[in-house]
Tab-separated table of C-alpha atoms in Angstrom:
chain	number	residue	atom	x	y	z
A	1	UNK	CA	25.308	-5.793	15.569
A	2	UNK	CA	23.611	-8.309	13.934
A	3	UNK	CA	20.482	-8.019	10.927
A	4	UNK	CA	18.270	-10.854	12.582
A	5	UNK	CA	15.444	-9.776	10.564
A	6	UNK	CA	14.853	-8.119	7.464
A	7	UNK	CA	12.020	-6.553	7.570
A	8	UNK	CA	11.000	-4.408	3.805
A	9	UNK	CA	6.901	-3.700	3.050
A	10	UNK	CA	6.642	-2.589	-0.653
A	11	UNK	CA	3.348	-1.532	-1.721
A	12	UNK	CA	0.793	-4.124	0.315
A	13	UNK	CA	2.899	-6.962	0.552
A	14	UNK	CA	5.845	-7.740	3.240
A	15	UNK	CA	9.244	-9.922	3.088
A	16	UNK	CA	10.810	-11.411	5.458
A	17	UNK	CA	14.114	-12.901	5.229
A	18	UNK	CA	15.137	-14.460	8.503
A	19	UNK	CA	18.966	-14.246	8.246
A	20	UNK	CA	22.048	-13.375	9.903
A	21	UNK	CA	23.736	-11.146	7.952
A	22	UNK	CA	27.238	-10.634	7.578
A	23	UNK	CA	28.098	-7.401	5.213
A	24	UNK	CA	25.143	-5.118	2.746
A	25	UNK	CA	26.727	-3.501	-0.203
A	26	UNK	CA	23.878	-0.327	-1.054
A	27	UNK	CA	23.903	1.800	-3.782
A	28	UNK	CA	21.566	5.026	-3.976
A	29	UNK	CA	20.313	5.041	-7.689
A	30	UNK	CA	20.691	8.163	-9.868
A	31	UNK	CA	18.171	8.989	-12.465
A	32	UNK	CA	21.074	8.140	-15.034
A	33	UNK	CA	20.568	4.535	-13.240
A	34	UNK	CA	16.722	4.590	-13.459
A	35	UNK	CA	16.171	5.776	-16.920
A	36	UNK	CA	18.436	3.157	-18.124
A	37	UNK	CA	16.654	0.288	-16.009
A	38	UNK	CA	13.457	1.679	-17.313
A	39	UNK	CA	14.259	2.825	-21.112
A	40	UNK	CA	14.105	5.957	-20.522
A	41	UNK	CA	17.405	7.577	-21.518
A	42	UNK	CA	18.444	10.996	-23.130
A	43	UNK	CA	20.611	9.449	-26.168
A	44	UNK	CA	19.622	5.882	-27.227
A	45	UNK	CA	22.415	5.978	-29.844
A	46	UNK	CA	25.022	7.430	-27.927
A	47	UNK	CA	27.360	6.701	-24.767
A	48	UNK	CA	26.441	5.624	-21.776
A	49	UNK	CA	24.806	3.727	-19.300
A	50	UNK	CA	21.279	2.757	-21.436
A	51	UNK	CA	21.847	-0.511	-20.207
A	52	UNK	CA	23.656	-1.028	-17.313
A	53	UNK	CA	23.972	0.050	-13.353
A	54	UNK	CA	27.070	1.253	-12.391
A	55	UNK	CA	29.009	-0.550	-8.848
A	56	UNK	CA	30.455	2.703	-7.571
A	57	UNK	CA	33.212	1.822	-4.517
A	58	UNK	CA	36.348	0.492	-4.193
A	59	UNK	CA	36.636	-2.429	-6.461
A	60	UNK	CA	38.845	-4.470	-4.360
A	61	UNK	CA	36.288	-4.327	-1.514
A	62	UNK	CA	33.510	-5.167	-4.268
A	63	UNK	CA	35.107	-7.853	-5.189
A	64	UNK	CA	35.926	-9.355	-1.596
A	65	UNK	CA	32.327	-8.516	-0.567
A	66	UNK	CA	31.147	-10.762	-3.264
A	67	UNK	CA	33.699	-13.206	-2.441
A	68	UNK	CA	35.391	-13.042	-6.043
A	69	UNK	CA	39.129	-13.380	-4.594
A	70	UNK	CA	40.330	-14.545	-7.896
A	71	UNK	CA	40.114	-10.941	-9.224
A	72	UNK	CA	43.690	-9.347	-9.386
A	73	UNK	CA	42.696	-5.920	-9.941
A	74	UNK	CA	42.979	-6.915	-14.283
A	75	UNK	CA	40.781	-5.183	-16.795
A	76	UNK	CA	38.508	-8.401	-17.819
A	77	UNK	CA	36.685	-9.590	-14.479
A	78	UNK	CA	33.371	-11.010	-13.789
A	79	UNK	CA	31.924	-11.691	-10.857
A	80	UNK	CA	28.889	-14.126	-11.123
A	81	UNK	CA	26.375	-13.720	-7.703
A	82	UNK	CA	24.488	-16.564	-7.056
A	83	UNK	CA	21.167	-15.143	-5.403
A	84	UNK	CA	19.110	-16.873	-3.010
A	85	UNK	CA	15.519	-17.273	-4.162
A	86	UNK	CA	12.892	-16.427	-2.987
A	87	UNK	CA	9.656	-18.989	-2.515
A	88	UNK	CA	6.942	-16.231	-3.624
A	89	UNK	CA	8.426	-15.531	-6.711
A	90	UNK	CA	9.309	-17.472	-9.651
A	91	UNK	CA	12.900	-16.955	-11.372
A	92	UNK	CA	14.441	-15.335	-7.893
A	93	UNK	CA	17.264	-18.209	-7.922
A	94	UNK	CA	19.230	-16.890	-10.281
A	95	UNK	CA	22.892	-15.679	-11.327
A	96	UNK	CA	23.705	-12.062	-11.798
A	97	UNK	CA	26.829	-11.579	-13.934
A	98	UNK	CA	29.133	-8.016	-12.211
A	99	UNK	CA	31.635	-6.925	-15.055
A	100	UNK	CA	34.308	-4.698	-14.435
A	101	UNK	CA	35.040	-1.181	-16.289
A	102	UNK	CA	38.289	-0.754	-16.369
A	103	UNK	CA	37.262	2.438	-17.975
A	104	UNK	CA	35.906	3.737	-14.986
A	105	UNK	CA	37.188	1.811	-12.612
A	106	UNK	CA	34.256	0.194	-11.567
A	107	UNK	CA	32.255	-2.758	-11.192
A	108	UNK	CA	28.545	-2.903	-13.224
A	109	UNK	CA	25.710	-4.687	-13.911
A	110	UNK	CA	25.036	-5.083	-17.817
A	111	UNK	CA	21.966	-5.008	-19.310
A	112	UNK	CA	20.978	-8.568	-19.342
A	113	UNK	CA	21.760	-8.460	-15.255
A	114	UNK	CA	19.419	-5.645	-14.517
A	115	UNK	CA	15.953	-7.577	-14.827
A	116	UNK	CA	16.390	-9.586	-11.506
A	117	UNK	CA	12.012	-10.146	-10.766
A	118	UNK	CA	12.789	-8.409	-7.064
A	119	UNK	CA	14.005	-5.408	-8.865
A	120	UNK	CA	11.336	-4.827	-10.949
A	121	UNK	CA	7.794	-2.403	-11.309
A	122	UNK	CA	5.707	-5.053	-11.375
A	123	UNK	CA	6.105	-6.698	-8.197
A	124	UNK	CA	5.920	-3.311	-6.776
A	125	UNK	CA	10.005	-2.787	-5.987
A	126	UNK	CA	10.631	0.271	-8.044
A	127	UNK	CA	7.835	3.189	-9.080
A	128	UNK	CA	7.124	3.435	-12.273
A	129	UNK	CA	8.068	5.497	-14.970
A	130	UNK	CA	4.980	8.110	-14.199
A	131	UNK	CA	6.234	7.987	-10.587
A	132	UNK	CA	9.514	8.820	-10.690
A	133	UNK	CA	9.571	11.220	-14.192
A	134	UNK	CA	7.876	14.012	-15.516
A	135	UNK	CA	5.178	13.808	-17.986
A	136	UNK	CA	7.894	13.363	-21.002
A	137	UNK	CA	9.864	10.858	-18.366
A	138	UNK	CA	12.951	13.600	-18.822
A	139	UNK	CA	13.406	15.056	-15.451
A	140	UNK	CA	13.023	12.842	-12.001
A	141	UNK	CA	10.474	14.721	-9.832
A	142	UNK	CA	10.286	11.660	-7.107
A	143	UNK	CA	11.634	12.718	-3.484
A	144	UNK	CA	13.223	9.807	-2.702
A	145	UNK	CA	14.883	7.295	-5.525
A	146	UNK	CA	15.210	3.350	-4.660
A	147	UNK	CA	18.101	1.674	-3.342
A	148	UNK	CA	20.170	-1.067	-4.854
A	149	UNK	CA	21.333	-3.798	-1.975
A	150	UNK	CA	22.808	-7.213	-1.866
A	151	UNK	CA	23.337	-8.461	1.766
A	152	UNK	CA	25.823	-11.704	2.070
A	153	UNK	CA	24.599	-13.752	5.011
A	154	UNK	CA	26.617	-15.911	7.938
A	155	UNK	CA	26.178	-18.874	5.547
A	156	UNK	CA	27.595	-17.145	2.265
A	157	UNK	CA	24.242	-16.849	0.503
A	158	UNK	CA	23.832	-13.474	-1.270
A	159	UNK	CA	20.680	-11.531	-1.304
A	160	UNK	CA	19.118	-8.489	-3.289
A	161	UNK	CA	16.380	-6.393	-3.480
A	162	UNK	CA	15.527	-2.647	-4.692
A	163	UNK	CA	13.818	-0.064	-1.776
A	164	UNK	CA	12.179	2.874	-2.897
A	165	UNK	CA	10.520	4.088	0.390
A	166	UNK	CA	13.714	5.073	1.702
A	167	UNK	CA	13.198	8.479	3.184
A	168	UNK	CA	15.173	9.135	6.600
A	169	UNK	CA	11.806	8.216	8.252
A	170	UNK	CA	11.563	5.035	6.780
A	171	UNK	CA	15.546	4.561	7.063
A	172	UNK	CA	15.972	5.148	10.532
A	173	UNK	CA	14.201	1.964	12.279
A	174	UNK	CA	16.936	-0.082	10.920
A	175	UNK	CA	20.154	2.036	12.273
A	176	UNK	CA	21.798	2.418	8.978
A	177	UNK	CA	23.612	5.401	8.219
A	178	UNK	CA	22.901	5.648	4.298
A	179	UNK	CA	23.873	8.584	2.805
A	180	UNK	CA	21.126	11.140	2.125
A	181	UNK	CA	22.679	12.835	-0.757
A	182	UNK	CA	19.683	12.388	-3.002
A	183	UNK	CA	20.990	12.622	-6.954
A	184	UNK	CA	24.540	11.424	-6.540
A	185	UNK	CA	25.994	8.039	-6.871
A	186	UNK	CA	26.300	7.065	-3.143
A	187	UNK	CA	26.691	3.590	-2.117
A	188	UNK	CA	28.701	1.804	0.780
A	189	UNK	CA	29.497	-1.608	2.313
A	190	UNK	CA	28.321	-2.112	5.752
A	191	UNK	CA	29.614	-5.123	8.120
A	192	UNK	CA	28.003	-6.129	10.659
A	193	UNK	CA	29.296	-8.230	13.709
């Protein structure tokens, strides 16, 4: 099957990316994930991921979706995403820096690669703190939390965006079979042919 058109309406506005897309690497966001995007975590001085958004998968096929065949499975790799940009918003063609954990055995995105502008509040891509938290922003009360993707096209280009109207309604148009285990870490790589 091939992704001809991707087709995402956040808020008022639509995107379109006319592509043919090769693989999507998606990753459902916890609130661990969402406070730290948005400041909002239990223990500012402790442990943790204040600042980053963990990769969960199997790092070798992280690493060969992104193309980074250089990695040899050693403690000290980077992966650096070159993202296609987009014409309606400024900064969009930009590089996001992946580190691996060898702690956890996973790939991340540190803090100063988890402002990309299509992730963000303001453009309308994620709710905002009042949206997704409770009055002291402790507890997510939001139904649904957004979706990290990066799609690699036919011609190599990568591509990213957050979703946060992702319930199976919204989900199902596009044939997808994304985990609905809201809360958890779930992510996956889909190819398409």
């Amino acid at each position: 099957m091939s992704l001809k058109y991707l087709l995402l309406r956040q808020n008022r506005t639509s995107f379109v990316t006319v592509c043919s897309a090769e693989a999507m690497y998606w990753r459902r966001l916890t609130e661990t994930d969402l406070k730290a995007k948005l400041g909002y975590w239990g223990n500012p001085g402790g442990g943790g991921a204040h600042a980053r958004i963990y990769l969960p998968g199997d790092p070798e096929d992280i690493a060969e979706f992104f193309n980074h065949n250089e990695w040899d499975g050693g403690p000290d790799g980077t992966i650096r995403v070159q993202l296609a940009p987009v014409q309606q918003y400024e900064e969009t063609k930009a590089e996001i820096e992946i580190d691996y954990n060898n702690g956890r055995n996973e790939w991340q995105l540190p803090g100063n690669s988890t402002d990309y502008p299509l992730w963000e509040t303001e453009h309308g891509f994620i709710p905002s703190a009042d949206e997704l938290f409770d009055d002291e922003h402790e507890n997510m009360t939001a139904d649904h939390v957004p979706i990290l993707y990066f799609v690699r096209d036919s011609q190599g280009r990568f591509h990213t965006r957050m979703v946060y109207n992702n319930s199976p309604e919204r989900l199902d148009p596009f044939n997808i079979a994304f985990d609905q285990r809201a809360g958890d870490s779930a992510s996956g790589i889909v190819k398409f042919k």
